[in-house]
mmCIF file of C-alpha atoms in Angstrom:
data_model
loop_
_atom_site.group_PDB
_atom_site.id
_atom_site.type_symbol
_atom_site.label_atom_id
_atom_site.label_comp_id
_atom_site.label_asym_id
_atom_site.label_seq_id
_atom_site.Cartn_x
_atom_site.Cartn_y
_atom_site.Cartn_z
ATOM 1 C CA MET J 165 29.142 -102.339 -144.291
ATOM 2 C CA SER J 166 26.659 -103.473 -146.515
ATOM 3 C CA THR J 167 27.824 -106.838 -148.934
ATOM 4 C CA SER J 168 29.138 -104.585 -151.704
ATOM 5 C CA THR J 169 33.135 -102.954 -150.404
ATOM 6 C CA PRO J 170 33.130 -99.245 -151.653
ATOM 7 C CA ARG J 171 35.133 -98.751 -154.507
ATOM 8 C CA LEU J 172 36.102 -94.898 -153.966
ATOM 9 C CA LEU J 173 36.082 -93.360 -150.547
ATOM 10 C CA GLY J 174 35.539 -89.647 -150.388
ATOM 11 C CA GLY J 175 35.888 -89.350 -153.892
ATOM 12 C CA ARG J 176 39.736 -90.079 -153.545
ATOM 13 C CA TYR J 177 41.120 -92.886 -152.478
ATOM 14 C CA GLU J 178 40.357 -95.753 -154.148
ATOM 15 C CA VAL J 179 39.388 -99.269 -152.024
ATOM 16 C CA GLY J 180 41.269 -102.359 -153.431
ATOM 17 C CA GLU J 181 41.341 -105.916 -152.248
ATOM 18 C CA LEU J 182 40.808 -106.862 -147.896
ATOM 19 C CA ILE J 183 44.865 -107.283 -146.049
ATOM 20 C CA GLY J 184 43.572 -108.079 -142.752
ATOM 21 C CA ARG J 185 40.576 -107.534 -140.509
ATOM 22 C CA GLY J 186 40.411 -106.735 -136.508
ATOM 23 C CA GLY J 187 37.655 -106.255 -133.904
ATOM 24 C CA MET J 188 37.060 -102.978 -134.344
ATOM 25 C CA ALA J 189 37.871 -102.104 -138.522
ATOM 26 C CA SER J 190 38.847 -104.245 -141.468
ATOM 27 C CA VAL J 191 42.395 -102.627 -143.616
ATOM 28 C CA TYR J 192 42.021 -102.586 -147.130
ATOM 29 C CA ARG J 193 44.645 -102.031 -150.128
ATOM 30 C CA GLY J 194 44.158 -98.940 -151.495
ATOM 31 C CA ARG J 195 44.992 -95.718 -154.329
ATOM 32 C CA ASP J 196 45.489 -92.474 -153.053
ATOM 33 C CA LEU J 197 44.077 -91.360 -156.698
ATOM 34 C CA THR J 198 45.174 -87.303 -156.152
ATOM 35 C CA LEU J 199 48.966 -88.364 -155.174
ATOM 36 C CA GLY J 200 48.820 -91.330 -156.772
ATOM 37 C CA ARG J 201 50.037 -93.162 -154.492
ATOM 38 C CA GLU J 202 49.342 -96.986 -152.957
ATOM 39 C CA VAL J 203 47.699 -96.776 -149.091
ATOM 40 C CA ALA J 204 46.096 -98.668 -146.166
ATOM 41 C CA ILE J 205 42.488 -97.499 -146.292
ATOM 42 C CA LYS J 206 40.965 -98.820 -142.355
ATOM 43 C CA ILE J 207 37.217 -99.013 -142.717
ATOM 44 C CA LEU J 208 35.326 -99.300 -139.623
ATOM 45 C CA LYS J 209 32.927 -101.651 -138.801
ATOM 46 C CA ARG J 210 29.306 -100.719 -138.927
ATOM 47 C CA GLU J 211 28.720 -101.135 -135.258
ATOM 48 C CA LEU J 212 31.265 -98.524 -134.767
ATOM 49 C CA ALA J 213 29.965 -96.646 -137.400
ATOM 50 C CA ASP J 214 26.366 -96.005 -136.537
ATOM 51 C CA ASP J 215 27.555 -94.168 -133.336
ATOM 52 C CA SER J 216 27.197 -90.697 -133.662
ATOM 53 C CA ALA J 217 29.595 -90.381 -130.773
ATOM 54 C CA PHE J 218 32.097 -92.540 -131.808
ATOM 55 C CA ARG J 219 32.567 -91.422 -134.924
ATOM 56 C CA THR J 220 33.466 -87.382 -133.617
ATOM 57 C CA ARG J 221 35.680 -88.709 -131.229
ATOM 58 C CA PHE J 222 37.855 -90.755 -134.048
ATOM 59 C CA ARG J 223 37.967 -88.097 -136.841
ATOM 60 C CA LEU J 224 39.636 -85.933 -133.904
ATOM 61 C CA GLU J 225 41.876 -88.260 -132.645
ATOM 62 C CA ALA J 226 42.773 -89.605 -136.188
ATOM 63 C CA GLN J 227 43.305 -86.045 -136.978
ATOM 64 C CA ALA J 228 45.349 -85.710 -134.118
ATOM 65 C CA ALA J 229 47.806 -88.577 -134.595
ATOM 66 C CA SER J 230 48.407 -87.451 -138.555
ATOM 67 C CA ARG J 231 49.990 -84.794 -137.099
ATOM 68 C CA MET J 232 52.559 -87.238 -135.258
ATOM 69 C CA SER J 233 55.821 -88.396 -137.551
ATOM 70 C CA HIS J 234 58.099 -90.681 -136.365
ATOM 71 C CA PRO J 235 59.771 -94.081 -137.898
ATOM 72 C CA THR J 236 58.544 -95.955 -135.270
ATOM 73 C CA ILE J 237 54.592 -95.215 -135.779
ATOM 74 C CA VAL J 238 52.969 -95.690 -138.693
ATOM 75 C CA ARG J 239 51.627 -92.268 -140.734
ATOM 76 C CA VAL J 240 47.917 -91.674 -140.934
ATOM 77 C CA PHE J 241 47.376 -89.181 -144.264
ATOM 78 C CA ASP J 242 43.741 -88.226 -143.705
ATOM 79 C CA ALA J 243 40.144 -89.062 -142.189
ATOM 80 C CA GLY J 244 37.328 -89.186 -143.833
ATOM 81 C CA GLU J 245 33.483 -89.901 -143.569
ATOM 82 C CA ASP J 246 31.351 -91.344 -146.188
ATOM 83 C CA THR J 247 28.289 -92.951 -147.042
ATOM 84 C CA GLU J 248 27.426 -95.896 -148.791
ATOM 85 C CA THR J 249 23.319 -97.472 -149.245
ATOM 86 C CA ASP J 250 22.087 -100.566 -148.588
ATOM 87 C CA ALA J 251 20.063 -102.507 -150.745
ATOM 88 C CA ASP J 252 16.755 -101.609 -149.119
ATOM 89 C CA GLY J 253 17.762 -97.671 -149.487
ATOM 90 C CA THR J 254 18.867 -97.367 -146.475
ATOM 91 C CA THR J 255 21.985 -94.808 -146.057
ATOM 92 C CA HIS J 256 25.083 -96.155 -143.071
ATOM 93 C CA SER J 257 28.592 -94.083 -142.652
ATOM 94 C CA VAL J 258 31.373 -95.369 -143.341
ATOM 95 C CA PRO J 259 34.223 -94.141 -141.273
ATOM 96 C CA TYR J 260 37.581 -94.869 -142.820
ATOM 97 C CA ILE J 261 41.252 -93.668 -141.970
ATOM 98 C CA VAL J 262 43.932 -93.631 -144.959
ATOM 99 C CA MET J 263 47.479 -95.041 -143.505
ATOM 100 C CA GLU J 264 50.680 -95.442 -145.123
ATOM 101 C CA ARG J 265 50.713 -99.318 -146.836
ATOM 102 C CA LEU J 266 53.218 -101.248 -145.025
ATOM 103 C CA HIS J 267 54.666 -104.716 -145.980
ATOM 104 C CA GLY J 268 55.360 -107.045 -143.107
ATOM 105 C CA THR J 269 53.121 -108.657 -140.397
ATOM 106 C CA THR J 270 51.770 -108.059 -137.132
ATOM 107 C CA LEU J 271 53.741 -109.063 -134.035
ATOM 108 C CA LYS J 272 50.394 -110.944 -133.166
ATOM 109 C CA LYS J 273 50.847 -113.012 -136.393
ATOM 110 C CA LEU J 274 54.634 -113.094 -135.881
ATOM 111 C CA LEU J 275 54.245 -114.274 -132.787
ATOM 112 C CA ALA J 276 51.567 -116.835 -133.408
ATOM 113 C CA GLU J 277 53.820 -118.511 -136.089
ATOM 114 C CA GLN J 278 57.235 -118.161 -134.151
ATOM 115 C CA GLY J 279 55.716 -119.567 -130.561
ATOM 116 C CA GLU J 280 58.832 -116.818 -129.092
ATOM 117 C CA LEU J 281 60.728 -114.371 -130.120
ATOM 118 C CA SER J 282 64.984 -114.543 -129.584
ATOM 119 C CA LEU J 283 66.285 -112.400 -126.906
ATOM 120 C CA ASP J 284 67.583 -109.552 -129.830
ATOM 121 C CA ASP J 285 64.449 -109.411 -131.782
ATOM 122 C CA ALA J 286 62.716 -109.086 -128.178
ATOM 123 C CA VAL J 287 65.140 -105.992 -127.040
ATOM 124 C CA SER J 288 64.924 -104.328 -130.534
ATOM 125 C CA TYR J 289 61.022 -104.530 -131.129
ATOM 126 C CA ALA J 290 61.026 -103.056 -127.255
ATOM 127 C CA GLU J 291 63.532 -100.463 -128.033
ATOM 128 C CA ASP J 292 61.092 -99.435 -130.867
ATOM 129 C CA ILE J 293 57.961 -99.718 -129.263
ATOM 130 C CA LEU J 294 59.186 -97.175 -126.040
ATOM 131 C CA ASP J 295 60.493 -95.003 -128.680
ATOM 132 C CA ALA J 296 57.163 -94.616 -130.324
ATOM 133 C CA LEU J 297 55.929 -94.396 -127.060
ATOM 134 C CA ALA J 298 58.760 -91.951 -126.012
ATOM 135 C CA TYR J 299 57.478 -89.033 -128.853
ATOM 136 C CA SER J 300 53.858 -89.816 -128.781
ATOM 137 C CA HIS J 301 53.805 -88.804 -124.770
ATOM 138 C CA GLU J 302 56.293 -85.953 -125.207
ATOM 139 C CA HIS J 303 52.843 -84.845 -127.862
ATOM 140 C CA GLY J 304 50.582 -85.492 -125.208
ATOM 141 C CA VAL J 305 49.304 -88.037 -126.698
ATOM 142 C CA ILE J 306 48.145 -91.787 -125.273
ATOM 143 C CA HIS J 307 47.855 -95.065 -127.383
ATOM 144 C CA ARG J 308 45.931 -97.069 -124.757
ATOM 145 C CA ASP J 309 45.921 -100.196 -125.985
ATOM 146 C CA ILE J 310 49.354 -101.158 -126.812
ATOM 147 C CA LYS J 311 49.116 -105.083 -128.264
ATOM 148 C CA PRO J 312 50.409 -107.658 -130.437
ATOM 149 C CA ALA J 313 47.989 -106.402 -132.916
ATOM 150 C CA ASN J 314 48.641 -103.574 -133.011
ATOM 151 C CA VAL J 315 52.608 -103.565 -133.398
ATOM 152 C CA MET J 316 53.183 -103.958 -137.230
ATOM 153 C CA VAL J 317 56.647 -106.186 -137.986
ATOM 154 C CA LEU J 318 58.695 -105.317 -141.117
ATOM 155 C CA ASP J 319 60.088 -107.247 -143.539
ATOM 156 C CA ARG J 320 63.315 -107.257 -143.604
ATOM 157 C CA ASP J 321 65.116 -105.380 -146.794
ATOM 158 C CA GLU J 322 68.589 -106.686 -148.473
ATOM 159 C CA GLU J 323 70.148 -104.091 -146.568
ATOM 160 C CA ASP J 324 68.873 -105.296 -143.587
ATOM 161 C CA GLU J 325 69.688 -109.294 -144.418
ATOM 162 C CA SER J 326 73.379 -108.421 -145.068
ATOM 163 C CA LEU J 327 74.234 -106.129 -141.901
ATOM 164 C CA GLY J 328 72.298 -109.055 -139.860
ATOM 165 C CA ARG J 329 69.651 -106.341 -138.330
ATOM 166 C CA PRO J 330 66.449 -107.561 -136.831
ATOM 167 C CA SER J 331 63.428 -106.054 -139.019
ATOM 168 C CA ARG J 332 61.925 -102.819 -137.359
ATOM 169 C CA ILE J 333 58.302 -102.388 -136.346
ATOM 170 C CA LYS J 334 55.357 -99.610 -136.654
ATOM 171 C CA VAL J 335 53.346 -99.083 -133.625
ATOM 172 C CA MET J 336 49.313 -98.932 -135.056
ATOM 173 C CA ASP J 337 46.273 -97.320 -134.212
ATOM 174 C CA PHE J 338 46.914 -94.346 -131.941
ATOM 175 C CA GLY J 339 43.506 -92.559 -130.796
ATOM 176 C CA ILE J 340 41.481 -95.249 -131.913
ATOM 177 C CA ALA J 341 41.109 -96.903 -128.396
ATOM 178 C CA ARG J 342 40.703 -93.214 -126.897
ATOM 179 C CA ALA J 343 37.817 -92.566 -129.196
ATOM 180 C CA LEU J 344 36.497 -95.883 -127.991
ATOM 181 C CA THR J 345 37.026 -94.537 -124.541
ATOM 182 C CA GLU J 346 35.490 -91.462 -124.051
ATOM 183 C CA THR J 347 32.521 -92.452 -126.466
ATOM 184 C CA ALA J 348 31.754 -95.417 -123.858
ATOM 185 C CA THR J 349 28.818 -97.324 -124.765
ATOM 186 C CA PRO J 350 27.722 -100.577 -123.517
ATOM 187 C CA LEU J 351 29.182 -102.153 -127.050
ATOM 188 C CA THR J 352 32.517 -99.684 -126.881
ATOM 189 C CA GLU J 353 32.908 -100.525 -123.153
ATOM 190 C CA THR J 354 32.578 -104.749 -124.029
ATOM 191 C CA HIS J 355 35.595 -104.159 -126.497
ATOM 192 C CA THR J 356 37.889 -102.221 -125.181
ATOM 193 C CA ILE J 357 37.576 -104.213 -122.113
ATOM 194 C CA MET J 358 36.943 -107.346 -123.639
ATOM 195 C CA GLY J 359 38.825 -107.476 -126.679
ATOM 196 C CA THR J 360 42.058 -105.574 -124.830
ATOM 197 C CA ALA J 361 41.317 -107.243 -121.521
ATOM 198 C CA ARG J 362 45.797 -109.357 -121.661
ATOM 199 C CA TYR J 363 47.565 -106.342 -121.856
ATOM 200 C CA ILE J 364 45.601 -103.030 -120.122
ATOM 201 C CA ALA J 365 46.678 -102.070 -116.851
ATOM 202 C CA PRO J 366 44.647 -102.527 -113.661
ATOM 203 C CA GLU J 367 43.242 -98.599 -113.549
ATOM 204 C CA GLN J 368 42.221 -98.964 -117.402
ATOM 205 C CA ALA J 369 40.455 -101.774 -116.656
ATOM 206 C CA ARG J 370 38.805 -99.889 -114.014
ATOM 207 C CA GLY J 371 37.696 -96.570 -116.126
ATOM 208 C CA ALA J 372 40.255 -94.556 -113.824
ATOM 209 C CA VAL J 373 41.999 -91.539 -115.348
ATOM 210 C CA VAL J 374 45.219 -93.122 -117.412
ATOM 211 C CA ASP J 375 48.021 -91.575 -118.222
ATOM 212 C CA ALA J 376 51.957 -92.715 -120.033
ATOM 213 C CA ARG J 377 52.697 -95.251 -117.716
ATOM 214 C CA THR J 378 49.371 -97.152 -119.142
ATOM 215 C CA ASP J 379 51.096 -97.718 -122.421
ATOM 216 C CA LEU J 380 54.578 -98.857 -120.158
ATOM 217 C CA TYR J 381 52.335 -101.892 -118.291
ATOM 218 C CA SER J 382 50.988 -102.181 -121.963
ATOM 219 C CA VAL J 383 54.641 -102.776 -123.216
ATOM 220 C CA GLY J 384 55.940 -104.727 -120.295
ATOM 221 C CA VAL J 385 52.957 -107.453 -120.719
#
């Protein structure tokens, strides 16, 4: 990415301030000017965006993810590819996905702040993650990168607080790990293995074929 944040993507999505950054992408607050709604926009990092095979796979996987609709899965509204021009005139691709805007924090950050979860919260989160995976597996989608950073813990609303319910969660980034795996270059292989080695199943680390059991292993970890 250039130092200047693109203000409009696809002629439709206005990019706001940065709200999160990960190993593969940065997430911005955004607005869909066509539908007039708040969204979150995930913009891929330059080193991934420069890989044409990855861009193609990423678009296909994002489109597949957009067809999934489940209470514990982050909704993907759109995926596209824009361009930006550096100061020297060089043009670069800017792949992006547009998602529902959530209010909460990642499970990774929550664990870092709290140290550990209560038993009730741990069981509740695990059940919700498994619900998301049961749905995705029924639709032939293996996540491949289940980890605390890909689980969003939603803010409690007043009703939840009054009833003492634990916050609900949503699982993010369906399809991106597969896009990385199936367009593997030394760069993406390094990211896939080194970035999430703590949670991936042995067969995935070996580069073998994975199935639904791979995701369940990660939930267990």
